[in-house]
Short mmCIF file of C-alpha atoms and ligand atoms in Angstrom, two decimals:
data_model
loop_
_atom_site.label_atom_id
_atom_site.label_comp_id
_atom_site.label_asym_id
_atom_site.label_seq_id
_atom_site.Cartn_x
_atom_site.Cartn_y
_atom_site.Cartn_z
CA MET A 36 32.85 222.17 -19.74
CA GLN A 37 31.40 225.00 -21.78
CA THR A 38 28.03 224.66 -23.51
CA LYS A 39 28.92 225.71 -27.07
CA PRO A 40 28.96 222.53 -29.19
CA PHE A 41 32.35 221.04 -29.94
CA ARG A 42 32.89 221.19 -33.72
CA ILE A 43 34.09 218.03 -35.48
CA GLY A 44 35.16 218.53 -39.11
CA THR A 45 34.98 215.79 -41.71
CA ARG A 46 34.76 215.17 -45.42
CA GLY A 47 31.38 214.15 -46.72
CA SER A 48 32.10 210.70 -48.16
CA PRO A 49 30.16 207.84 -46.53
CA LEU A 50 33.43 206.50 -45.06
CA ALA A 51 34.49 209.89 -43.69
CA LEU A 52 31.04 210.38 -42.13
CA ALA A 53 31.17 206.93 -40.51
CA GLN A 54 34.56 207.84 -39.03
CA ALA A 55 33.33 211.18 -37.70
CA HIS A 56 30.31 209.45 -36.14
CA GLU A 57 32.54 206.85 -34.53
CA THR A 58 34.71 209.63 -33.08
CA ARG A 59 31.64 211.44 -31.72
CA SER A 60 30.28 208.23 -30.16
CA ARG A 61 33.59 207.60 -28.44
CA LEU A 62 33.74 211.17 -27.13
CA MET A 63 30.15 210.96 -25.84
CA ALA A 64 30.89 207.64 -24.10
CA ALA A 65 34.22 208.80 -22.64
CA HIS A 66 32.69 211.94 -21.11
CA GLY A 67 29.05 210.94 -20.60
CA LEU A 68 27.99 213.84 -22.80
CA PRO A 69 24.85 214.09 -24.98
CA GLU A 70 25.01 214.15 -28.77
CA GLU A 71 23.99 217.84 -28.86
CA MET A 72 27.38 218.74 -27.41
CA PHE A 73 29.02 217.72 -30.67
CA GLU A 74 28.39 219.19 -34.08
CA ILE A 75 29.60 217.31 -37.15
CA VAL A 76 30.65 219.84 -39.81
CA VAL A 77 30.93 218.44 -43.35
CA LEU A 78 33.35 220.03 -45.81
CA SER A 79 34.01 219.17 -49.42
CA THR A 80 37.70 218.88 -50.36
CA THR A 81 39.52 219.18 -53.69
CA GLY A 82 40.27 215.45 -53.50
CA ASP A 83 36.54 214.71 -53.27
CA ARG A 84 35.69 216.88 -56.27
CA ILE A 85 38.27 215.42 -58.68
CA THR A 86 37.64 211.71 -59.15
CA ASP A 87 38.82 211.02 -62.69
CA ARG A 88 42.57 211.30 -62.14
CA SER A 89 44.99 209.63 -59.77
CA LEU A 90 45.97 211.47 -56.61
CA SER A 91 49.59 211.76 -57.68
CA GLU A 92 48.50 213.54 -60.88
CA ILE A 93 46.42 216.14 -59.08
CA GLY A 94 48.95 216.91 -56.39
CA GLY A 95 48.91 214.32 -53.66
CA LYS A 96 47.50 213.53 -50.29
CA GLY A 97 47.07 217.04 -48.90
CA LEU A 98 44.09 217.51 -51.19
CA PHE A 99 41.88 215.58 -48.80
CA THR A 100 42.96 217.49 -45.73
CA GLN A 101 43.65 221.10 -46.76
CA GLU A 102 40.16 222.58 -46.42
CA LEU A 103 39.65 220.92 -43.04
CA GLU A 104 43.02 222.11 -41.81
CA GLU A 105 42.34 225.70 -42.83
CA GLN A 106 39.15 225.73 -40.77
CA LEU A 107 40.91 224.03 -37.89
CA SER A 108 43.70 226.62 -37.90
CA SER A 109 41.23 229.51 -38.02
CA GLY A 110 39.26 228.10 -35.07
CA GLU A 111 36.08 227.29 -36.97
CA LEU A 112 36.60 223.63 -36.13
CA ASP A 113 37.86 222.12 -32.88
CA ILE A 114 39.08 218.87 -34.40
CA ALA A 115 39.24 217.25 -37.81
CA VAL A 116 38.75 213.49 -38.23
CA HIS A 117 40.70 211.74 -40.99
CA SER A 118 41.83 208.39 -42.31
CA SER A 119 45.44 208.47 -41.11
CA LYS A 120 46.51 206.95 -44.42
CA ASP A 121 45.40 210.12 -46.23
CA MET A 122 47.47 212.41 -44.01
CA PRO A 123 50.67 213.93 -45.37
CA THR A 124 53.69 213.21 -43.16
CA LYS A 125 54.21 216.93 -42.57
CA LEU A 126 51.25 218.76 -41.08
CA PRO A 127 50.66 222.51 -41.34
CA GLU A 128 52.36 224.61 -38.67
CA GLY A 129 50.34 224.71 -35.46
CA LEU A 130 48.45 221.44 -36.02
CA HIS A 131 49.13 217.92 -34.76
CA ILE A 132 47.59 214.49 -34.51
CA ALA A 133 46.22 214.43 -30.99
CA ALA A 134 44.81 210.91 -30.99
CA TYR A 135 44.32 207.70 -32.92
CA LEU A 136 41.20 205.61 -32.37
CA PRO A 137 41.65 201.85 -31.87
CA ARG A 138 42.81 200.53 -35.21
CA GLU A 139 40.56 198.49 -37.45
CA ASP A 140 41.99 195.50 -39.41
CA PHE A 141 44.74 197.01 -41.59
CA ARG A 142 44.75 194.40 -44.37
CA ASP A 143 43.84 195.01 -47.99
CA ALA A 144 40.74 193.22 -49.22
CA PHE A 145 40.43 191.67 -52.67
CA ILE A 146 37.02 191.87 -54.28
CA GLY A 147 36.87 189.58 -57.26
CA ARG A 148 34.14 189.21 -59.87
CA THR A 149 35.68 186.63 -62.22
CA ALA A 150 37.78 184.93 -59.51
CA SER A 151 37.69 185.03 -55.75
CA THR A 152 41.45 185.38 -55.16
CA LEU A 153 44.26 187.40 -56.71
CA LYS A 154 46.15 184.21 -57.61
CA ALA A 155 43.09 182.68 -59.31
CA LEU A 156 42.44 185.62 -61.67
CA PRO A 157 42.53 184.62 -65.35
CA ASP A 158 45.62 185.48 -67.40
CA GLY A 159 45.63 189.15 -68.44
CA ALA A 160 42.78 190.05 -66.09
CA ILE A 161 42.07 193.73 -65.36
CA VAL A 162 42.23 195.03 -61.80
CA GLY A 163 40.98 198.51 -60.95
CA THR A 164 42.92 200.53 -58.39
CA ALA A 165 44.25 204.08 -58.14
CA SER A 166 46.89 203.17 -55.60
CA LEU A 167 50.49 202.98 -56.84
CA ARG A 168 51.28 200.64 -53.95
CA ARG A 169 48.51 198.19 -54.84
CA GLN A 170 49.42 198.43 -58.52
CA ALA A 171 53.07 197.59 -57.79
CA LEU A 172 52.16 194.78 -55.38
CA ILE A 173 49.77 193.23 -57.92
CA ARG A 174 52.42 193.36 -60.65
CA ARG A 175 54.97 191.86 -58.29
CA LEU A 176 52.78 188.79 -57.80
CA ARG A 177 51.04 188.74 -61.18
CA PRO A 178 52.98 190.60 -63.93
CA ASP A 179 50.35 189.53 -66.51
CA ILE A 180 47.59 191.55 -64.87
CA GLN A 181 46.59 194.92 -66.28
CA VAL A 182 45.98 197.66 -63.78
CA THR A 183 43.54 200.45 -64.57
CA ILE A 184 42.92 203.67 -62.63
CA PHE A 185 39.88 203.42 -60.45
CA ARG A 186 38.94 206.22 -58.10
CA GLY A 187 35.81 207.48 -56.42
CA SER A 188 33.96 206.38 -53.33
CA VAL A 189 33.74 202.77 -52.24
CA GLY A 190 30.18 202.65 -53.66
CA THR A 191 31.30 203.94 -57.06
CA ARG A 192 34.11 201.40 -57.24
CA LEU A 193 31.85 198.48 -56.39
CA ARG A 194 29.33 199.62 -59.01
CA LYS A 195 32.05 199.69 -61.69
CA LEU A 196 33.03 196.18 -60.62
CA ASP A 197 29.41 195.01 -60.95
CA GLU A 198 29.16 196.63 -64.37
CA GLY A 199 32.03 194.44 -65.52
CA THR A 200 34.57 197.20 -66.26
CA VAL A 201 37.18 195.25 -64.29
CA ASP A 202 37.67 191.70 -63.01
CA ALA A 203 38.55 192.76 -59.49
CA THR A 204 39.42 195.65 -57.23
CA LEU A 205 41.26 196.11 -53.97
CA LEU A 206 40.10 198.19 -51.03
CA ALA A 207 41.13 198.62 -47.43
CA PHE A 208 39.22 196.06 -45.36
CA ALA A 209 38.89 198.69 -42.61
CA GLY A 210 36.85 201.02 -44.80
CA LEU A 211 34.53 198.23 -45.91
CA LYS A 212 33.99 197.15 -42.31
CA ARG A 213 33.18 200.69 -41.23
CA LEU A 214 30.57 200.82 -43.98
CA SER A 215 29.26 197.36 -43.00
CA MET A 216 30.15 196.12 -46.48
CA GLU A 217 32.62 193.40 -45.56
CA GLU A 218 30.45 190.75 -47.25
CA VAL A 219 31.72 191.92 -50.69
CA VAL A 220 35.25 190.78 -49.83
CA THR A 221 36.36 187.56 -51.51
CA GLU A 222 39.93 187.41 -50.11
CA LEU A 223 41.91 189.13 -47.36
CA LEU A 224 45.48 189.68 -48.45
CA ASP A 225 48.28 188.49 -46.19
CA PRO A 226 50.21 191.57 -45.05
CA THR A 227 53.53 189.72 -45.31
CA ASP A 228 53.25 189.49 -49.09
CA PHE A 229 50.82 192.35 -49.62
CA PRO A 230 51.70 195.00 -47.01
CA PRO A 231 49.10 197.70 -46.36
CA ALA A 232 49.79 201.40 -46.74
CA PRO A 233 51.42 202.91 -43.66
CA ALA A 234 48.68 204.06 -41.26
CA GLN A 235 45.95 202.09 -43.06
CA GLY A 236 42.92 201.28 -40.93
CA ALA A 237 43.50 203.96 -38.30
CA ILE A 238 41.27 206.98 -37.75
CA CYS A 239 43.12 210.03 -36.44
CA VAL A 240 42.02 213.19 -34.71
CA GLU A 241 43.85 216.36 -35.73
CA SER A 242 43.76 219.47 -33.54
CA ARG A 243 45.55 222.74 -32.80
CA ILE A 244 48.78 222.58 -30.80
CA GLY A 245 48.27 224.47 -27.54
CA ASP A 246 44.51 223.98 -27.17
CA PRO A 247 44.20 222.51 -23.66
CA ARG A 248 40.39 222.26 -23.71
CA THR A 249 40.53 220.08 -26.82
CA ASP A 250 43.50 218.08 -25.51
CA ALA A 251 41.54 217.21 -22.36
CA LEU A 252 38.51 216.18 -24.39
CA ILE A 253 40.48 214.02 -26.83
CA ALA A 254 42.98 212.31 -24.51
CA PRO A 255 40.58 209.60 -23.22
CA ILE A 256 39.77 208.34 -26.73
CA ASN A 257 43.41 207.92 -27.76
CA ASP A 258 44.44 204.27 -28.24
CA HIS A 259 48.11 204.00 -27.22
CA PRO A 260 49.09 200.86 -29.19
CA THR A 261 47.58 202.38 -32.34
CA TYR A 262 49.32 205.68 -31.62
CA ASP A 263 52.73 203.99 -31.40
CA ALA A 264 52.22 201.68 -34.39
CA VAL A 265 51.02 204.44 -36.69
CA THR A 266 53.71 206.86 -35.44
CA CYS A 267 56.32 204.26 -36.46
CA GLU A 268 54.70 203.70 -39.87
CA ARG A 269 54.44 207.42 -40.58
CA ALA A 270 58.08 207.92 -39.58
CA PHE A 271 59.05 205.23 -42.12
CA LEU A 272 57.10 207.15 -44.77
CA ALA A 273 58.64 210.47 -43.72
CA ALA A 274 62.18 209.06 -43.91
CA LEU A 275 61.46 207.97 -47.48
CA ASP A 276 59.91 211.33 -48.27
CA GLY A 277 56.79 209.30 -48.95
CA SER A 278 54.29 210.76 -51.33
CA CYS A 279 51.64 209.43 -53.68
CA ARG A 280 54.40 208.68 -56.23
CA THR A 281 56.18 206.14 -54.09
CA PRO A 282 54.95 202.56 -53.74
CA ILE A 283 55.52 201.98 -50.02
CA GLY A 284 53.96 199.40 -47.73
CA GLY A 285 54.50 198.67 -44.10
CA PHE A 286 52.93 197.88 -40.79
CA ALA A 287 53.89 197.87 -37.13
CA ILE A 288 52.52 195.57 -34.48
CA CYS A 289 52.70 196.28 -30.76
CA ASP A 290 53.03 193.43 -28.29
CA GLY A 291 53.20 194.65 -24.72
CA ASP A 292 56.07 197.17 -24.63
CA HIS A 293 57.55 195.78 -27.83
CA LEU A 294 57.03 196.96 -31.40
CA LYS A 295 57.87 195.19 -34.62
CA PHE A 296 57.82 196.93 -37.98
CA SER A 297 58.00 195.44 -41.49
CA GLY A 298 58.39 197.74 -44.49
CA LEU A 299 58.68 197.36 -48.24
CA ILE A 300 59.46 199.73 -51.09
CA LEU A 301 59.13 198.71 -54.69
CA THR A 302 59.25 200.03 -58.22
CA PRO A 303 55.85 200.70 -59.84
CA ASP A 304 56.30 197.66 -62.10
CA GLY A 305 56.83 195.49 -59.01
CA ARG A 306 60.06 194.08 -60.41
CA ARG A 307 62.50 195.50 -57.87
CA GLU A 308 62.01 195.76 -54.15
CA HIS A 309 63.72 196.27 -50.81
CA SER A 310 62.26 195.13 -47.54
CA ILE A 311 63.20 195.79 -43.94
CA GLU A 312 62.27 194.60 -40.48
CA VAL A 313 63.09 196.42 -37.26
CA GLU A 314 61.98 195.90 -33.70
CA GLY A 315 62.46 197.51 -30.35
CA LYS A 316 60.72 199.34 -27.56
CA ARG A 317 57.32 200.85 -28.25
CA SER A 318 58.51 204.09 -26.67
CA ASP A 319 61.03 204.34 -29.56
CA ALA A 320 58.31 203.95 -32.21
CA GLU A 321 59.21 207.05 -34.18
CA ALA A 322 62.98 206.42 -34.12
CA LEU A 323 62.43 202.81 -35.24
CA GLY A 324 60.33 203.91 -38.21
CA LEU A 325 62.89 206.55 -39.20
CA ARG A 326 65.72 204.05 -38.89
CA ALA A 327 63.86 201.55 -41.06
CA GLY A 328 63.17 204.20 -43.71
CA GLU A 329 66.78 205.37 -43.78
CA ALA A 330 68.09 201.79 -43.95
CA VAL A 331 65.83 200.81 -46.83
CA ARG A 332 66.65 204.03 -48.66
CA ALA A 333 70.38 203.37 -48.32
CA ALA A 334 70.02 199.72 -49.36
CA ALA A 335 68.03 200.69 -52.46
CA GLY A 336 70.47 203.40 -53.56
CA PRO A 337 69.59 206.56 -55.48
CA GLY A 338 69.07 204.75 -58.81
CA PHE A 339 66.10 202.90 -57.38
CA PHE A 340 64.31 206.13 -56.55
CA GLU A 341 65.04 207.74 -59.92
CA SER A 342 63.28 204.87 -61.63
CA TRP A 343 60.03 205.91 -59.95
CA SER A 344 59.52 209.14 -61.85
N1 PBG B 61 42.77 206.59 -50.09
C1 PBG B 61 41.40 206.46 -49.72
C2 PBG B 61 41.24 205.76 -48.43
N2 PBG B 61 41.68 206.30 -47.29
C3 PBG B 61 41.42 205.43 -46.28
C4 PBG B 61 40.77 204.34 -46.80
C5 PBG B 61 40.31 203.16 -46.07
C6 PBG B 61 40.21 203.27 -44.59
C7 PBG B 61 41.50 203.26 -43.85
O1 PBG B 61 42.57 202.87 -44.37
O2 PBG B 61 41.46 203.62 -42.67
C8 PBG B 61 40.64 204.54 -48.18
C9 PBG B 61 40.00 203.66 -49.16
C10 PBG B 61 40.76 202.42 -49.50
O3 PBG B 61 42.00 202.42 -49.56
O4 PBG B 61 40.11 201.40 -49.72
#
C-alpha cells in the first residue's frame, strides 16, 4: 500500500458528508488503516447551487454527479461517494460503480405537522416535495392534496415545515437516519403502496474502470445483497429510460440466492399506473430488472409515456 492519501470525493451537503465519512470508516476498518490514509475532498455541484427549481427543470440527475466524475476521470479523485438514487443509469465512459455499502432502510418517511399520517391529512392539505414520484404517489392516494415544489437540504426542508409553509413533507428515511434525525418522522410509508425510488437508501462508490489498486481497496466494503438489489432496480430504470421526468418506483429484496422485484410506473397525476413483479436468481439481477422494465413499458403502451411530458 502506497503512502499518498486515498482521495474520496463527495458533495458538501450534510447527508453527502455523512455518507463519505461512513465510507471512510468502513475502509479504515476493512484494512486496519488510520484516518490519515484517506482524504475527504468536498466539491460543490450544479445541483447543490440551484435549489429553487425542480431537478427535471434544470436538467436532471447528472447535475449532482458531473463535477465529481470529471475529477474522478482526470485522476484527481480515487473514488466518488454518492447516493445511488442520484446516479444516472448511464455513467460516463471509463467509470463504474465498484461497490454498494450495506443498504439503509429504503422506505419513504412522512413528516407531518398538521397530521401524523398521509391518510389523516386534512382535505386540501399542502405537501412539499420536489420528487415527481412522491407527487404522483401522493395524488394516487389523496387526489385532494396539493403538492408544492420543495427542494434544498434536509435541514432547509424541515425548517420550511416548521415555518408552516406546508402541512407535511416526505423524505427518504435512510437520509434522516444517517443524519440522526429519525425522530422527526411521523409515519413510515409501506413500500407496497408507496414504493421508494429505485436505489433509494444505498450509498455507492464510483471509480475508474481498470484501476486495480482502487478495486482491491474497495472490494471488501461491497455488500453483495445490496449490489444485486440495486443493480436490478437500476436496470428497471434503464429499461424505462428513467429520468427525473418519469414517476417510477420499485424495490428488490434478496433472500438467500433469490431476488424479488416490485416496480410501478404512474402518470404524474397518479391516476393511471402499471405495476410489475418479477423474481428469480440473484445472479440474474440485471436481466430481471430489464425484463420488468420492458414488460411494464409494453403493458403501458406508448400513449402512457406521451402523457408524461
Ligand atoms: N434526491 C436527493 C436525495 N438523494 C438521496 C436521498 C436520501 C438518501 C438515500 O436515498 O440514500 C435524498 C433525499 C431524499 O430523498 O429524502
